[in-house]
PDB file of C-alpha atoms in Angstrom:
ATOM      1  CA  MET A   1      34.581 -57.315 106.071  1.00  0.00           C
ATOM      2  CA  SER A   2      32.649 -60.525 105.364  1.00  0.00           C
ATOM      3  CA  LEU A   3      33.666 -63.004 102.655  1.00  0.00           C
ATOM      4  CA  SER A   4      30.502 -62.298 100.667  1.00  0.00           C
ATOM      5  CA  ALA A   5      31.244 -58.579 100.785  1.00  0.00           C
ATOM      6  CA  ASN A   6      34.755 -59.162  99.440  1.00  0.00           C
ATOM      7  CA  LEU A   7      33.448 -61.367  96.636  1.00  0.00           C
ATOM      8  CA  SER A   8      30.886 -58.681  95.822  1.00  0.00           C
ATOM      9  CA  ALA A   9      33.781 -56.221  95.560  1.00  0.00           C
ATOM     10  CA  MET A  10      35.384 -58.442  92.921  1.00  0.00           C
ATOM     11  CA  SER A  11      32.092 -58.674  91.036  1.00  0.00           C
ATOM     12  CA  ARG A  12      31.546 -54.913  91.186  1.00  0.00           C
ATOM     13  CA  TRP A  13      35.073 -54.308  89.902  1.00  0.00           C
ATOM     14  CA  CYS A  14      34.478 -56.620  86.944  1.00  0.00           C
ATOM     15  CA  GLU A  15      31.119 -54.990  86.163  1.00  0.00           C
ATOM     16  CA  GLN A  16      32.583 -51.484  86.283  1.00  0.00           C
ATOM     17  CA  ALA A  17      35.563 -52.298  84.066  1.00  0.00           C
ATOM     18  CA  ALA A  18      33.479 -54.254  81.550  1.00  0.00           C
ATOM     19  CA  SER A  19      30.847 -51.473  81.349  1.00  0.00           C
ATOM     20  CA  TRP A  20      33.250 -49.460  79.179  1.00  0.00           C
ATOM     21  CA  VAL A  21      32.967 -52.084  76.421  1.00  0.00           C
ATOM     22  CA  ARG A  22      29.919 -50.995  74.394  1.00  0.00           C
ATOM     23  CA  TYR A  23      29.267 -54.054  72.235  1.00  0.00           C
ATOM     24  CA  PRO A  24      27.133 -56.379  74.448  1.00  0.00           C
ATOM     25  CA  PRO A  25      28.616 -59.769  73.373  1.00  0.00           C
ATOM     26  CA  ASP A  26      32.155 -58.407  73.869  1.00  0.00           C
ATOM     27  CA  ARG A  27      31.134 -56.923  77.219  1.00  0.00           C
ATOM     28  CA  ARG A  28      29.905 -60.291  78.468  1.00  0.00           C
ATOM     29  CA  ARG A  29      33.091 -62.044  77.356  1.00  0.00           C
ATOM     30  CA  VAL A  30      35.333 -59.378  78.918  1.00  0.00           C
ATOM     31  CA  ARG A  31      33.434 -59.535  82.204  1.00  0.00           C
ATOM     32  CA  GLU A  32      33.789 -63.332  82.286  1.00  0.00           C
ATOM     33  CA  GLU A  33      37.512 -63.170  81.475  1.00  0.00           C
ATOM     34  CA  LEU A  34      38.122 -60.551  84.166  1.00  0.00           C
ATOM     35  CA  TRP A  35      36.273 -62.605  86.745  1.00  0.00           C
ATOM     36  CA  ASN A  36      38.183 -65.779  85.837  1.00  0.00           C
ATOM     37  CA  HIS A  37      41.496 -63.920  86.077  1.00  0.00           C
ATOM     38  CA  MET A  38      40.650 -62.423  89.461  1.00  0.00           C
ATOM     39  CA  ASP A  39      39.339 -65.749  90.755  1.00  0.00           C
ATOM     40  CA  ASP A  40      42.595 -67.489  89.749  1.00  0.00           C
ATOM     41  CA  ALA A  41      44.646 -64.749  91.419  1.00  0.00           C
ATOM     42  CA  GLU A  42      42.568 -64.927  94.586  1.00  0.00           C
ATOM     43  CA  CYS A  43      42.873 -68.722  94.765  1.00  0.00           C
ATOM     44  CA  ALA A  44      46.666 -68.489  94.295  1.00  0.00           C
ATOM     45  CA  ARG A  45      46.981 -66.033  97.186  1.00  0.00           C
ATOM     46  CA  GLU A  46      44.789 -68.156  99.365  1.00  0.00           C
ATOM     47  CA  ALA A  47      46.881 -71.250  98.506  1.00  0.00           C
ATOM     48  CA  SER A  48      50.026 -69.368  99.625  1.00  0.00           C
ATOM     49  CA  GLY A  49      48.548 -69.043 103.110  1.00  0.00           C
ATOM     50  CA  MET A  50      46.783 -65.674 102.911  1.00  0.00           C
ATOM     51  CA  PRO A  51      43.345 -65.588 104.568  1.00  0.00           C
ATOM     52  CA  ARG A  52      40.566 -65.721 102.010  1.00  0.00           C
ATOM     53  CA  ALA A  53      39.055 -62.324 102.829  1.00  0.00           C
ATOM     54  CA  GLU A  54      42.491 -60.716 102.650  1.00  0.00           C
ATOM     55  CA  ALA A  55      43.260 -62.559  99.391  1.00  0.00           C
ATOM     56  CA  VAL A  56      40.089 -61.205  97.790  1.00  0.00           C
ATOM     57  CA  ALA A  57      40.836 -57.649  98.908  1.00  0.00           C
ATOM     58  CA  GLU A  58      44.431 -57.874  97.670  1.00  0.00           C
ATOM     59  CA  THR A  59      43.262 -59.192  94.310  1.00  0.00           C
ATOM     60  CA  VAL A  60      40.923 -56.217  93.824  1.00  0.00           C
ATOM     61  CA  ARG A  61      43.691 -53.794  94.839  1.00  0.00           C
ATOM     62  CA  ALA A  62      46.177 -55.388  92.465  1.00  0.00           C
ATOM     63  CA  MET A  63      43.818 -54.997  89.500  1.00  0.00           C
ATOM     64  CA  GLY A  64      44.035 -51.226  89.810  1.00  0.00           C
ATOM     65  CA  ASP A  65      41.427 -48.621  88.892  1.00  0.00           C
ATOM     66  CA  ALA A  66      38.416 -50.248  87.195  1.00  0.00           C
ATOM     67  CA  ASP A  67      37.671 -47.208  85.013  1.00  0.00           C
ATOM     68  CA  GLU A  68      41.243 -46.948  83.787  1.00  0.00           C
ATOM     69  CA  VAL A  69      41.298 -50.627  82.903  1.00  0.00           C
ATOM     70  CA  GLY A  70      37.857 -50.256  81.307  1.00  0.00           C
ATOM     71  CA  ARG A  71      39.008 -47.467  79.007  1.00  0.00           C
ATOM     72  CA  ALA A  72      41.901 -49.625  77.810  1.00  0.00           C
ATOM     73  CA  LEU A  73      39.516 -52.526  77.196  1.00  0.00           C
ATOM     74  CA  ALA A  74      37.177 -50.245  75.220  1.00  0.00           C
ATOM     75  CA  LYS A  75      40.021 -49.349  72.868  1.00  0.00           C
ATOM     76  CA  ALA A  76      40.857 -53.026  72.415  1.00  0.00           C
ATOM     77  CA  HIS A  77      37.219 -53.915  71.728  1.00  0.00           C
ATOM     78  CA  PRO A  78      35.698 -51.098  69.603  1.00  0.00           C
ATOM     79  CA  ALA A  79      31.950 -51.418  69.253  1.00  0.00           C
ATOM     80  CA  TRP A  80      31.958 -50.796  65.497  1.00  0.00           C
ATOM     81  CA  LYS A  81      33.744 -54.090  64.849  1.00  0.00           C
ATOM     82  CA  GLY A  82      31.072 -56.002  66.712  1.00  0.00           C
ATOM     83  CA  TRP A  83      28.204 -54.257  64.958  1.00  0.00           C
ATOM     84  CA  LEU A  84      29.948 -54.702  61.607  1.00  0.00           C
ATOM     85  CA  TRP A  85      30.016 -58.426  62.278  1.00  0.00           C
ATOM     86  CA  GLU A  86      26.297 -58.398  63.142  1.00  0.00           C
ATOM     87  CA  VAL A  87      25.425 -56.546  59.934  1.00  0.00           C
ATOM     88  CA  SER A  88      27.660 -58.831  57.856  1.00  0.00           C
ATOM     89  CA  ARG A  89      26.044 -61.923  59.354  1.00  0.00           C
ATOM     90  CA  ALA A  90      22.562 -60.548  58.660  1.00  0.00           C
ATOM     91  CA  LEU A  91      23.546 -59.785  55.060  1.00  0.00           C
ATOM     92  CA  LEU A  92      24.905 -63.306  54.610  1.00  0.00           C
ATOM     93  CA  VAL A  93      21.611 -64.741  55.862  1.00  0.00           C
ATOM     94  CA  CYS A  94      19.688 -62.504  53.439  1.00  0.00           C
ATOM     95  CA  VAL A  95      21.940 -63.537  50.555  1.00  0.00           C
ATOM     96  CA  PHE A  96      21.389 -67.181  51.428  1.00  0.00           C
ATOM     97  CA  ILE A  97      17.608 -66.717  51.615  1.00  0.00           C
ATOM     98  CA  LEU A  98      17.631 -64.981  48.232  1.00  0.00           C
ATOM     99  CA  ALA A  99      20.069 -67.406  46.627  1.00  0.00           C
ATOM    100  CA  VAL A 100      18.313 -70.673  47.456  1.00  0.00           C
ATOM    101  CA  PRO A 101      15.167 -70.062  45.374  1.00  0.00           C
ATOM    102  CA  LEU A 102      17.257 -68.573  42.577  1.00  0.00           C
ATOM    103  CA  LEU A 103      19.475 -71.653  42.483  1.00  0.00           C
ATOM    104  CA  VAL A 104      16.422 -73.903  42.501  1.00  0.00           C
ATOM    105  CA  ASN A 105      14.912 -71.900  39.661  1.00  0.00           C
ATOM    106  CA  ALA A 106      18.201 -71.967  37.766  1.00  0.00           C
ATOM    107  CA  VAL A 107      18.007 -75.752  37.601  1.00  0.00           C
ATOM    108  CA  ARG A 108      14.736 -75.395  35.734  1.00  0.00           C
ATOM    109  CA  ASP A 109      15.768 -72.279  33.784  1.00  0.00           C
ATOM    110  CA  GLY A 110      14.907 -72.412  30.136  1.00  0.00           C
ATOM    111  CA  SER A 111      12.618 -75.388  30.614  1.00  0.00           C
ATOM    112  CA  LEU A 112      10.435 -75.832  27.552  1.00  0.00           C
ATOM    113  CA  HIS A 113       6.698 -76.347  27.528  1.00  0.00           C
ATOM    114  CA  ASP A 114       4.395 -77.611  24.824  1.00  0.00           C
ATOM    115  CA  GLY A 115       7.152 -78.298  22.304  1.00  0.00           C
ATOM    116  CA  PHE A 116       8.263 -74.674  21.939  1.00  0.00           C
ATOM    117  CA  TYR A 117      11.698 -74.909  20.310  1.00  0.00           C
ATOM    118  CA  ALA A 118      11.704 -71.613  18.435  1.00  0.00           C
ATOM    119  CA  TYR A 119      14.895 -69.908  17.310  1.00  0.00           C
ATOM    120  CA  PRO A 120      16.657 -67.401  19.604  1.00  0.00           C
ATOM    121  CA  VAL A 121      14.594 -64.560  21.047  1.00  0.00           C
ATOM    122  CA  ASP A 122      16.596 -61.701  19.543  1.00  0.00           C
ATOM    123  CA  ALA A 123      16.375 -63.217  16.067  1.00  0.00           C
ATOM    124  CA  ARG A 124      12.593 -63.203  16.260  1.00  0.00           C
ATOM    125  CA  PHE A 125      12.484 -59.488  16.945  1.00  0.00           C
ATOM    126  CA  ALA A 126      15.587 -58.016  15.349  1.00  0.00           C
ATOM    127  CA  GLU A 127      16.187 -59.817  12.062  1.00  0.00           C
ATOM    128  CA  GLU A 128      14.269 -58.904   8.931  1.00  0.00           C
ATOM    129  CA  ASP A 129      14.314 -62.462   7.613  1.00  0.00           C
ATOM    130  CA  TYR A 130      14.986 -65.662   9.480  1.00  0.00           C
ATOM    131  CA  GLY A 131      14.561 -68.997   7.796  1.00  0.00           C
ATOM    132  CA  THR A 132      11.195 -68.960   6.054  1.00  0.00           C
ATOM    133  CA  GLU A 133       9.833 -66.056   8.129  1.00  0.00           C
ATOM    134  CA  THR A 134       9.743 -62.397   7.134  1.00  0.00           C
ATOM    135  CA  LEU A 135       9.382 -59.628   9.697  1.00  0.00           C
ATOM    136  CA  LEU A 136       6.195 -57.585   9.230  1.00  0.00           C
ATOM    137  CA  ALA A 137       6.408 -55.359  12.291  1.00  0.00           C
ATOM    138  CA  PHE A 138       8.183 -54.950  15.605  1.00  0.00           C
ATOM    139  CA  TRP A 139       6.821 -52.833  18.468  1.00  0.00           C
ATOM    140  CA  GLU A 140       6.707 -52.474  22.249  1.00  0.00           C
ATOM    141  CA  PRO A 141       3.129 -52.775  23.518  1.00  0.00           C
ATOM    142  CA  ALA A 142       1.987 -51.133  26.748  1.00  0.00           C
ATOM    143  CA  ALA A 143      -0.230 -53.813  28.299  1.00  0.00           C
ATOM    144  CA  LYS A 144      -0.289 -54.740  31.994  1.00  0.00           C
ATOM    145  CA  ALA A 145      -2.330 -56.967  34.290  1.00  0.00           C
ATOM    146  CA  SER A 146      -2.015 -58.285  37.856  1.00  0.00           C
ATOM    147  CA  SER A 147      -2.907 -61.512  39.636  1.00  0.00           C
ATOM    148  CA  ASP A 148      -1.858 -63.199  42.904  1.00  0.00           C
ATOM    149  CA  GLY A 149       0.816 -60.587  43.582  1.00  0.00           C
ATOM    150  CA  TYR A 150       2.344 -60.869  40.102  1.00  0.00           C
ATOM    151  CA  THR A 151       2.366 -58.027  37.595  1.00  0.00           C
ATOM    152  CA  PHE A 152       2.403 -59.129  33.954  1.00  0.00           C
ATOM    153  CA  SER A 153       3.486 -56.711  31.213  1.00  0.00           C
ATOM    154  CA  VAL A 154       4.029 -57.231  27.490  1.00  0.00           C
ATOM    155  CA  THR A 155       7.495 -55.871  26.756  1.00  0.00           C
ATOM    156  CA  ARG A 156       7.878 -56.400  22.986  1.00  0.00           C
ATOM    157  CA  ALA A 157       6.151 -58.055  20.069  1.00  0.00           C
ATOM    158  CA  ALA A 158       6.920 -59.079  16.504  1.00  0.00           C
ATOM    159  CA  ARG A 159       4.560 -60.080  13.688  1.00  0.00           C
ATOM    160  CA  ARG A 160       6.062 -62.304  11.035  1.00  0.00           C
ATOM    161  CA  TYR A 161       4.901 -64.075   7.876  1.00  0.00           C
ATOM    162  CA  ASP A 162       5.948 -67.679   7.323  1.00  0.00           C
ATOM    163  CA  THR A 163       6.298 -68.202   3.561  1.00  0.00           C
ATOM    164  CA  ALA A 164       6.510 -71.969   3.974  1.00  0.00           C
ATOM    165  CA  SER A 165       3.188 -72.403   5.767  1.00  0.00           C
ATOM    166  CA  GLY A 166       1.515 -69.252   4.466  1.00  0.00           C
ATOM    167  CA  GLU A 167       0.525 -68.189   7.989  1.00  0.00           C
ATOM    168  CA  GLU A 168       1.184 -65.206  10.182  1.00  0.00           C
ATOM    169  CA  VAL A 169       3.027 -65.778  13.435  1.00  0.00           C
ATOM    170  CA  LEU A 170       3.008 -63.545  16.518  1.00  0.00           C
ATOM    171  CA  TYR A 171       5.913 -63.545  18.951  1.00  0.00           C
ATOM    172  CA  PHE A 172       5.949 -61.537  22.158  1.00  0.00           C
ATOM    173  CA  THR A 173       7.598 -61.482  25.575  1.00  0.00           C
ATOM    174  CA  VAL A 174       5.893 -60.972  28.917  1.00  0.00           C
ATOM    175  CA  ARG A 175       7.631 -59.897  32.084  1.00  0.00           C
ATOM    176  CA  ALA A 176       6.138 -61.340  35.281  1.00  0.00           C
ATOM    177  CA  SER A 177       7.362 -59.495  38.374  1.00  0.00           C
ATOM    178  CA  HIS A 178       6.750 -60.098  42.066  1.00  0.00           C
ATOM    179  CA  PRO A 179       7.908 -58.033  45.093  1.00  0.00           C
ATOM    180  CA  LEU A 180       9.128 -61.193  46.867  1.00  0.00           C
ATOM    181  CA  PRO A 181      12.280 -62.722  45.323  1.00  0.00           C
ATOM    182  CA  TRP A 182      11.415 -66.187  46.648  1.00  0.00           C
ATOM    183  CA  ALA A 183       7.981 -66.254  45.029  1.00  0.00           C
ATOM    184  CA  GLY A 184       7.503 -69.299  42.851  1.00  0.00           C
ATOM    185  CA  GLU A 185       7.433 -69.397  39.112  1.00  0.00           C
ATOM    186  CA  PRO A 186       4.164 -67.978  37.705  1.00  0.00           C
ATOM    187  CA  MET A 187       3.152 -71.290  36.171  1.00  0.00           C
ATOM    188  CA  ALA A 188      -0.362 -70.093  35.372  1.00  0.00           C
ATOM    189  CA  ALA A 189       1.188 -67.745  32.841  1.00  0.00           C
ATOM    190  CA  VAL A 190       3.093 -70.598  31.237  1.00  0.00           C
ATOM    191  CA  ARG A 191       0.542 -73.384  31.310  1.00  0.00           C
ATOM    192  CA  ALA A 192      -2.908 -71.816  31.275  1.00  0.00           C
ATOM    193  CA  PHE A 193      -2.983 -68.588  29.249  1.00  0.00           C
ATOM    194  CA  SER A 194      -5.066 -68.716  26.077  1.00  0.00           C
ATOM    195  CA  GLY A 195      -5.454 -66.141  23.314  1.00  0.00           C
ATOM    196  CA  LEU A 196      -8.116 -64.164  21.465  1.00  0.00           C
ATOM    197  CA  ASP A 197      -7.858 -61.711  18.571  1.00  0.00           C
ATOM    198  CA  SER A 198     -10.032 -58.882  17.260  1.00  0.00           C
ATOM    199  CA  ALA A 199     -11.597 -61.197  14.663  1.00  0.00           C
ATOM    200  CA  GLY A 200     -13.013 -63.340  17.464  1.00  0.00           C
ATOM    201  CA  LYS A 201     -10.656 -66.230  16.838  1.00  0.00           C
ATOM    202  CA  ASP A 202      -9.743 -68.174  19.937  1.00  0.00           C
ATOM    203  CA  TYR A 203      -6.264 -69.633  20.424  1.00  0.00           C
ATOM    204  CA  PRO A 204      -6.426 -72.501  22.902  1.00  0.00           C
ATOM    205  CA  ARG A 205      -3.543 -72.962  25.246  1.00  0.00           C
ATOM    206  CA  LEU A 206      -3.805 -76.731  25.658  1.00  0.00           C
ATOM    207  CA  PRO A 207      -4.602 -79.420  23.093  1.00  0.00           C
ATOM    208  CA  GLY A 208      -8.341 -79.860  22.619  1.00  0.00           C
ATOM    209  CA  GLY A 209     -10.414 -83.003  22.301  1.00  0.00           C
ATOM    210  CA  THR A 210      -9.883 -83.111  18.546  1.00  0.00           C
ATOM    211  CA  GLY A 211      -6.160 -83.549  19.046  1.00  0.00           C
ATOM    212  CA  GLU A 212      -5.329 -80.239  17.360  1.00  0.00           C
ATOM    213  CA  PRO A 213      -2.048 -78.779  18.599  1.00  0.00           C
ATOM    214  CA  SER A 214      -2.008 -75.777  20.868  1.00  0.00           C
ATOM    215  CA  ARG A 215      -1.718 -72.457  19.042  1.00  0.00           C
ATOM    216  CA  VAL A 216      -0.237 -70.603  22.027  1.00  0.00           C
ATOM    217  CA  ARG A 217       3.147 -71.892  23.092  1.00  0.00           C
ATOM    218  CA  SER A 218       5.323 -70.509  25.864  1.00  0.00           C
ATOM    219  CA  ARG A 219       8.295 -70.978  28.127  1.00  0.00           C
ATOM    220  CA  VAL A 220      10.156 -69.181  30.871  1.00  0.00           C
ATOM    221  CA  SER A 221      13.291 -67.930  29.135  1.00  0.00           C
ATOM    222  CA  SER A 222      15.031 -66.124  31.999  1.00  0.00           C
ATOM    223  CA  ARG A 223      14.736 -65.502  35.722  1.00  0.00           C
ATOM    224  CA  ARG A 224      15.909 -62.692  37.949  1.00  0.00           C
ATOM    225  CA  PRO A 225      15.415 -62.101  41.691  1.00  0.00           C
ATOM    226  CA  PHE A 226      12.138 -60.238  41.215  1.00  0.00           C
ATOM    227  CA  SER A 227      11.019 -61.131  37.696  1.00  0.00           C
ATOM    228  CA  TRP A 228      10.698 -63.776  35.017  1.00  0.00           C
ATOM    229  CA  GLN A 229      10.644 -63.334  31.252  1.00  0.00           C
ATOM    230  CA  LEU A 230       8.108 -65.467  29.414  1.00  0.00           C
ATOM    231  CA  GLU A 231       8.281 -66.061  25.663  1.00  0.00           C
ATOM    232  CA  TYR A 232       5.117 -66.640  23.626  1.00  0.00           C
ATOM    233  CA  GLU A 233       4.530 -67.902  20.101  1.00  0.00           C
ATOM    234  CA  VAL A 234       1.093 -67.729  18.474  1.00  0.00           C
ATOM    235  CA  ARG A 235       0.619 -69.651  15.213  1.00  0.00           C
ATOM    236  CA  GLU A 236      -2.093 -69.189  12.581  1.00  0.00           C
ATOM    237  CA  LEU A 237      -2.710 -65.551  13.468  1.00  0.00           C
ATOM    238  CA  THR A 238      -5.735 -64.074  11.706  1.00  0.00           C
ATOM    239  CA  PRO A 239      -4.563 -61.856   8.805  1.00  0.00           C
ATOM    240  CA  GLY A 240      -5.720 -58.296   9.433  1.00  0.00           C
ATOM    241  CA  ALA A 241      -6.294 -58.813  13.179  1.00  0.00           C
ATOM    242  CA  GLU A 242      -6.043 -55.487  14.991  1.00  0.00           C
ATOM    243  CA  TRP A 243      -5.382 -56.654  18.547  1.00  0.00           C
ATOM    244  CA  PHE A 244      -4.490 -59.765  20.479  1.00  0.00           C
ATOM    245  CA  GLU A 245      -5.434 -60.679  24.025  1.00  0.00           C
ATOM    246  CA  LEU A 246      -3.667 -63.161  26.269  1.00  0.00           C
ATOM    247  CA  TYR A 247      -6.097 -64.233  28.979  1.00  0.00           C
ATOM    248  CA  TYR A 248      -6.559 -66.563  31.932  1.00  0.00           C
ATOM    249  CA  ARG A 249     -10.041 -67.176  33.366  1.00  0.00           C
ATOM    250  CA  GLU A 250      -9.968 -70.107  35.730  1.00  0.00           C
ATOM    251  CA  ASP A 251     -10.251 -70.809  39.477  1.00  0.00           C
ATOM    252  CA  GLY A 252     -12.112 -67.550  40.055  1.00  0.00           C
ATOM    253  CA  ARG A 253      -9.292 -65.485  38.571  1.00  0.00           C
ATOM    254  CA  SER A 254      -9.503 -63.244  35.540  1.00  0.00           C
ATOM    255  CA  VAL A 255      -6.397 -61.796  33.892  1.00  0.00           C
ATOM    256  CA  ALA A 256      -6.223 -60.194  30.441  1.00  0.00           C
ATOM    257  CA  LEU A 257      -3.321 -58.670  28.537  1.00  0.00           C
ATOM    258  CA  ARG A 258      -4.671 -56.979  25.399  1.00  0.00           C
ATOM    259  CA  PHE A 259      -2.376 -55.097  23.048  1.00  0.00           C
ATOM    260  CA  PRO A 260      -2.730 -53.704  19.492  1.00  0.00           C
ATOM    261  CA  LEU A 261      -1.226 -55.570  16.544  1.00  0.00           C
ATOM    262  CA  LYS A 262       0.853 -53.945  13.834  1.00  0.00           C
ATOM    263  CA  GLY A 263       2.041 -55.019  10.395  1.00  0.00           C
ATOM    264  CA  ALA A 264      -1.111 -56.733   9.127  1.00  0.00           C
ATOM    265  CA  THR A 265      -0.808 -58.225   5.647  1.00  0.00           C
ATOM    266  CA  ALA A 266      -4.458 -57.664   4.793  1.00  0.00           C
TER     267      ALA A 266
END
């Protein structure tokens, strides 16, 4: 038998034994280890004076039955462990992908815009009186709108009367959700929404040319993987107004969140 034929016998033995290992990466490693072991054994026999062809044949014989060895290797390298590692690694990558934008957002979490330093959210909605403000009504509007993949929904609202300034104040929260957890913060909702009420009064979002302060103030109060909660404060609300609309009409986009108002004083 030729030398190449004997070497092919070693290769075939390794392939047959390793074929019992079902997890591909383990199978490749086992095949390589078997070949290295047989090559070392063959070289040792040849170094002792045995002809190379005979040394190769003796090495294959000494390894025993390839299928029997393969079954033992399969027990030592169960496929489920390998696939469990693959799934775990994929999950770790997904967690990392999800965590990075959340950590970046967390650095900016609670960032304030337009001087909005109102008292805690729950106090605005739950307490009858807080400071100089008296609660007129609390409700959960059902208003939704969509833009650029985001869905905006008004989750709760409170109408209060400020005895110090003699004005009505509207507080409400908006949930902005997106199917992609790494989507950026919906800044248009924070920086560019304006307001309008049933009396036709407009509530500008940004300071106007006269230097009058903005009447619609907002901030992102919390972030989750698929949503953000935005807090809004509207000053100088028209007494008796029946509905309020938060809108954005710029850059070819048109979004409107209109919801009824409750607790009017007049």
